[in-house]
Amino acid sequence: MSGTPSPSSPGRDHPGERAAADPVRLLAIRDTPLSVDEVFAAVGDTAAGGTALFVGTVRSHDNGADVDGLGYSAHPTAEAEMRRIAEKVTADFPVRALAAVHRVGDLRIGDLAVVVAVSCPHRGEAFEACRKLIDDLKHEVPIWKHQTFSDGTEEWVGA
């Protein structure tokens, strides 16, 4: 037995089981290094039993080729799109708190590119909401990646 109240049990009527009134705590696109601690702290909530955090880093390879570095560029509407996606996630899940930051500019291998976190009353909800948040941000926010490879070639991703 999971310990999670069924939808018909009295525990689901508690205010802590529902989404917070204003759960979007941090949304930003930055040209400075990102902080996992900042994002994690932003989603702290005493009614949350589960917090899911995703950290995307610059890897050393892509599609079998060695990556030397990359740069991210964002459209001026990118933060507004992040907000739209965050609000959709908070409407679909009982989110207590949500945060997302994405880096732009030139990054090195190992740098943090994106950090997102979601806290919910239960871990399953937190995992699902966090997955939805990062997947939708990656597919819908107009942020483009320019990769340079060790063999001298380059490519734009998402453009």
mmCIF file of C-alpha atoms in Angstrom:
data_model
loop_
_atom_site.group_PDB
_atom_site.id
_atom_site.type_symbol
_atom_site.label_atom_id
_atom_site.label_comp_id
_atom_site.label_asym_id
_atom_site.label_seq_id
_atom_site.Cartn_x
_atom_site.Cartn_y
_atom_site.Cartn_z
ATOM 1 C CA MET A 1 0.000 0.000 0.000
ATOM 2 C CA SER A 2 1.458 3.353 -1.001
ATOM 3 C CA GLY A 3 0.099 5.521 1.782
ATOM 4 C CA THR A 4 -1.353 7.908 -0.796
ATOM 5 C CA PRO A 5 -5.007 8.635 -0.040
ATOM 6 C CA SER A 6 -7.425 7.538 -2.725
ATOM 7 C CA PRO A 7 -9.266 10.361 -4.519
ATOM 8 C CA SER A 8 -12.367 9.620 -2.441
ATOM 9 C CA SER A 9 -10.615 9.534 0.938
ATOM 10 C CA PRO A 10 -10.835 12.447 3.382
ATOM 11 C CA GLY A 11 -7.093 13.208 3.046
ATOM 12 C CA ARG A 12 -7.573 14.524 -0.515
ATOM 13 C CA ASP A 13 -9.770 17.316 0.873
ATOM 14 C CA HIS A 14 -6.837 18.841 2.779
ATOM 15 C CA PRO A 15 -5.559 22.145 1.259
ATOM 16 C CA GLY A 16 -2.019 20.702 1.136
ATOM 17 C CA GLU A 17 -3.178 18.070 -1.353
ATOM 18 C CA ARG A 18 -4.114 20.725 -3.894
ATOM 19 C CA ALA A 19 -2.064 23.058 -6.040
ATOM 20 C CA ALA A 20 -0.814 26.217 -4.377
ATOM 21 C CA ALA A 21 -2.500 29.506 -5.256
ATOM 22 C CA ASP A 22 0.615 30.887 -6.976
ATOM 23 C CA PRO A 23 3.021 27.989 -7.556
ATOM 24 C CA VAL A 24 5.302 29.541 -10.203
ATOM 25 C CA ARG A 25 8.198 30.741 -8.050
ATOM 26 C CA LEU A 26 11.087 31.234 -10.488
ATOM 27 C CA LEU A 27 11.309 31.479 -14.283
ATOM 28 C CA ALA A 28 14.348 32.945 -15.991
ATOM 29 C CA ILE A 29 16.642 32.901 -18.973
ATOM 30 C CA ARG A 30 20.147 33.897 -17.932
ATOM 31 C CA ASP A 31 23.558 34.502 -19.444
ATOM 32 C CA THR A 32 25.247 33.652 -16.126
ATOM 33 C CA PRO A 33 25.925 30.239 -14.543
ATOM 34 C CA LEU A 34 22.889 28.447 -13.120
ATOM 35 C CA SER A 35 22.464 27.224 -9.549
ATOM 36 C CA VAL A 36 20.822 23.928 -8.622
ATOM 37 C CA ASP A 37 20.606 25.180 -5.023
ATOM 38 C CA GLU A 38 18.672 28.299 -6.083
ATOM 39 C CA VAL A 39 16.119 26.288 -8.065
ATOM 40 C CA PHE A 40 15.741 23.666 -5.338
ATOM 41 C CA ALA A 41 15.228 26.362 -2.693
ATOM 42 C CA ALA A 42 12.615 28.082 -4.863
ATOM 43 C CA VAL A 43 10.364 25.008 -4.834
ATOM 44 C CA GLY A 44 10.513 24.369 -1.102
ATOM 45 C CA ASP A 45 7.022 23.955 0.351
ATOM 46 C CA THR A 46 5.993 22.353 3.633
ATOM 47 C CA ALA A 47 2.949 20.740 1.977
ATOM 48 C CA ALA A 48 5.110 19.015 -0.644
ATOM 49 C CA GLY A 49 5.961 15.384 -0.045
ATOM 50 C CA GLY A 50 7.852 15.075 -3.304
ATOM 51 C CA THR A 51 10.233 17.313 -5.191
ATOM 52 C CA ALA A 52 11.582 16.367 -8.611
ATOM 53 C CA LEU A 53 14.557 18.204 -10.079
ATOM 54 C CA PHE A 54 16.078 17.914 -13.540
ATOM 55 C CA VAL A 55 19.482 19.286 -14.507
ATOM 56 C CA GLY A 56 20.519 19.427 -18.153
ATOM 57 C CA THR A 57 24.261 19.688 -18.803
ATOM 58 C CA VAL A 58 26.407 20.242 -21.868
ATOM 59 C CA ARG A 59 27.726 16.845 -22.927
ATOM 60 C CA SER A 60 30.929 16.073 -24.814
ATOM 61 C CA HIS A 61 29.276 14.338 -27.763
ATOM 62 C CA ASP A 62 26.154 14.331 -29.933
ATOM 63 C CA ASN A 63 25.110 11.794 -32.545
ATOM 64 C CA GLY A 64 28.519 10.133 -32.513
ATOM 65 C CA ALA A 65 30.519 13.351 -32.909
ATOM 66 C CA ASP A 66 32.738 15.050 -30.314
ATOM 67 C CA VAL A 67 31.366 18.422 -29.199
ATOM 68 C CA ASP A 68 33.838 21.210 -28.431
ATOM 69 C CA GLY A 69 31.248 23.667 -27.134
ATOM 70 C CA LEU A 70 27.923 25.251 -27.778
ATOM 71 C CA GLY A 71 25.970 28.427 -27.518
ATOM 72 C CA TYR A 72 22.317 28.992 -26.732
ATOM 73 C CA SER A 73 20.270 31.846 -28.188
ATOM 74 C CA ALA A 74 16.748 32.782 -27.141
ATOM 75 C CA HIS A 75 13.965 34.630 -28.911
ATOM 76 C CA PRO A 76 12.658 37.684 -27.005
ATOM 77 C CA THR A 77 9.405 35.779 -26.342
ATOM 78 C CA ALA A 78 11.170 32.823 -24.691
ATOM 79 C CA GLU A 79 10.398 33.804 -21.081
ATOM 80 C CA ALA A 80 6.729 34.387 -21.930
ATOM 81 C CA GLU A 81 6.629 30.908 -23.485
ATOM 82 C CA MET A 82 8.261 29.466 -20.369
ATOM 83 C CA ARG A 83 5.499 31.076 -18.288
ATOM 84 C CA ARG A 84 2.778 29.691 -20.566
ATOM 85 C CA ILE A 85 4.200 26.183 -20.205
ATOM 86 C CA ALA A 86 4.667 26.547 -16.442
ATOM 87 C CA GLU A 87 1.059 27.667 -16.047
ATOM 88 C CA LYS A 88 -0.140 24.697 -18.099
ATOM 89 C CA VAL A 89 1.827 22.281 -15.891
ATOM 90 C CA THR A 90 0.417 23.906 -12.752
ATOM 91 C CA ALA A 91 -3.093 23.585 -14.180
ATOM 92 C CA ASP A 92 -2.612 19.871 -14.964
ATOM 93 C CA PHE A 93 -0.896 18.759 -11.721
ATOM 94 C CA PRO A 94 -1.283 19.645 -8.024
ATOM 95 C CA VAL A 95 1.906 21.711 -8.048
ATOM 96 C CA ARG A 96 2.920 23.347 -4.787
ATOM 97 C CA ALA A 97 5.909 25.124 -6.378
ATOM 98 C CA LEU A 98 7.655 25.235 -9.754
ATOM 99 C CA ALA A 99 10.917 26.762 -10.982
ATOM 100 C CA ALA A 100 12.813 26.746 -14.287
ATOM 101 C CA VAL A 101 15.953 28.532 -15.482
ATOM 102 C CA HIS A 102 17.726 28.187 -18.831
ATOM 103 C CA ARG A 103 21.144 29.430 -19.797
ATOM 104 C CA VAL A 104 22.006 31.394 -22.945
ATOM 105 C CA GLY A 105 25.378 32.374 -24.340
ATOM 106 C CA ASP A 106 28.510 30.288 -24.819
ATOM 107 C CA LEU A 107 28.784 27.210 -22.600
ATOM 108 C CA ARG A 108 31.553 24.681 -22.018
ATOM 109 C CA ILE A 109 31.328 20.922 -21.641
ATOM 110 C CA GLY A 110 29.860 20.159 -18.211
ATOM 111 C CA ASP A 111 28.126 23.526 -17.759
ATOM 112 C CA LEU A 112 24.517 23.568 -16.590
ATOM 113 C CA ALA A 113 22.191 24.446 -19.472
ATOM 114 C CA VAL A 114 18.808 24.118 -17.767
ATOM 115 C CA VAL A 115 17.518 23.427 -14.257
ATOM 116 C CA VAL A 116 13.845 22.756 -13.514
ATOM 117 C CA ALA A 117 12.100 21.585 -10.370
ATOM 118 C CA VAL A 118 8.565 20.866 -9.247
ATOM 119 C CA SER A 119 7.213 20.075 -5.802
ATOM 120 C CA CYS A 120 3.854 18.350 -5.293
ATOM 121 C CA PRO A 121 2.049 16.635 -2.433
ATOM 122 C CA HIS A 122 3.297 13.216 -3.636
ATOM 123 C CA ARG A 123 6.392 11.939 -5.484
ATOM 124 C CA GLY A 124 4.556 10.467 -8.478
ATOM 125 C CA GLU A 125 2.896 13.786 -9.224
ATOM 126 C CA ALA A 126 6.219 15.580 -8.829
ATOM 127 C CA PHE A 127 7.986 13.220 -11.257
ATOM 128 C CA GLU A 128 5.213 13.516 -13.855
ATOM 129 C CA ALA A 129 4.961 17.299 -13.577
ATOM 130 C CA CYS A 130 8.735 17.756 -13.797
ATOM 131 C CA ARG A 131 8.932 15.499 -16.857
ATOM 132 C CA LYS A 132 6.111 17.424 -18.537
ATOM 133 C CA LEU A 133 7.788 20.741 -17.695
ATOM 134 C CA ILE A 134 11.207 19.888 -19.140
ATOM 135 C CA ASP A 135 9.812 18.092 -22.184
ATOM 136 C CA ASP A 136 7.506 20.990 -23.088
ATOM 137 C CA LEU A 137 10.207 23.596 -22.433
ATOM 138 C CA LYS A 138 12.596 21.722 -24.715
ATOM 139 C CA HIS A 139 10.031 21.365 -27.522
ATOM 140 C CA GLU A 140 8.163 24.677 -27.335
ATOM 141 C CA VAL A 141 10.355 27.472 -25.965
ATOM 142 C CA PRO A 142 12.240 29.303 -28.736
ATOM 143 C CA ILE A 143 15.767 28.609 -27.518
ATOM 144 C CA TRP A 144 18.266 27.432 -30.117
ATOM 145 C CA LYS A 145 21.506 25.510 -29.668
ATOM 146 C CA HIS A 146 24.552 26.079 -31.880
ATOM 147 C CA GLN A 147 27.036 23.201 -31.526
ATOM 148 C CA THR A 148 30.612 23.156 -32.717
ATOM 149 C CA PHE A 149 32.291 19.813 -33.264
ATOM 150 C CA SER A 150 35.907 18.682 -33.031
ATOM 151 C CA ASP A 151 36.019 17.995 -36.776
ATOM 152 C CA GLY A 152 35.302 21.675 -37.527
ATOM 153 C CA THR A 153 31.637 21.224 -38.444
ATOM 154 C CA GLU A 154 28.758 22.908 -36.687
ATOM 155 C CA GLU A 155 24.992 22.682 -36.465
ATOM 156 C CA TRP A 156 21.990 24.562 -35.167
ATOM 157 C CA VAL A 157 19.476 22.536 -33.157
ATOM 158 C CA GLY A 158 15.901 23.713 -32.761
ATOM 159 C CA ALA A 159 16.276 26.570 -35.236
#
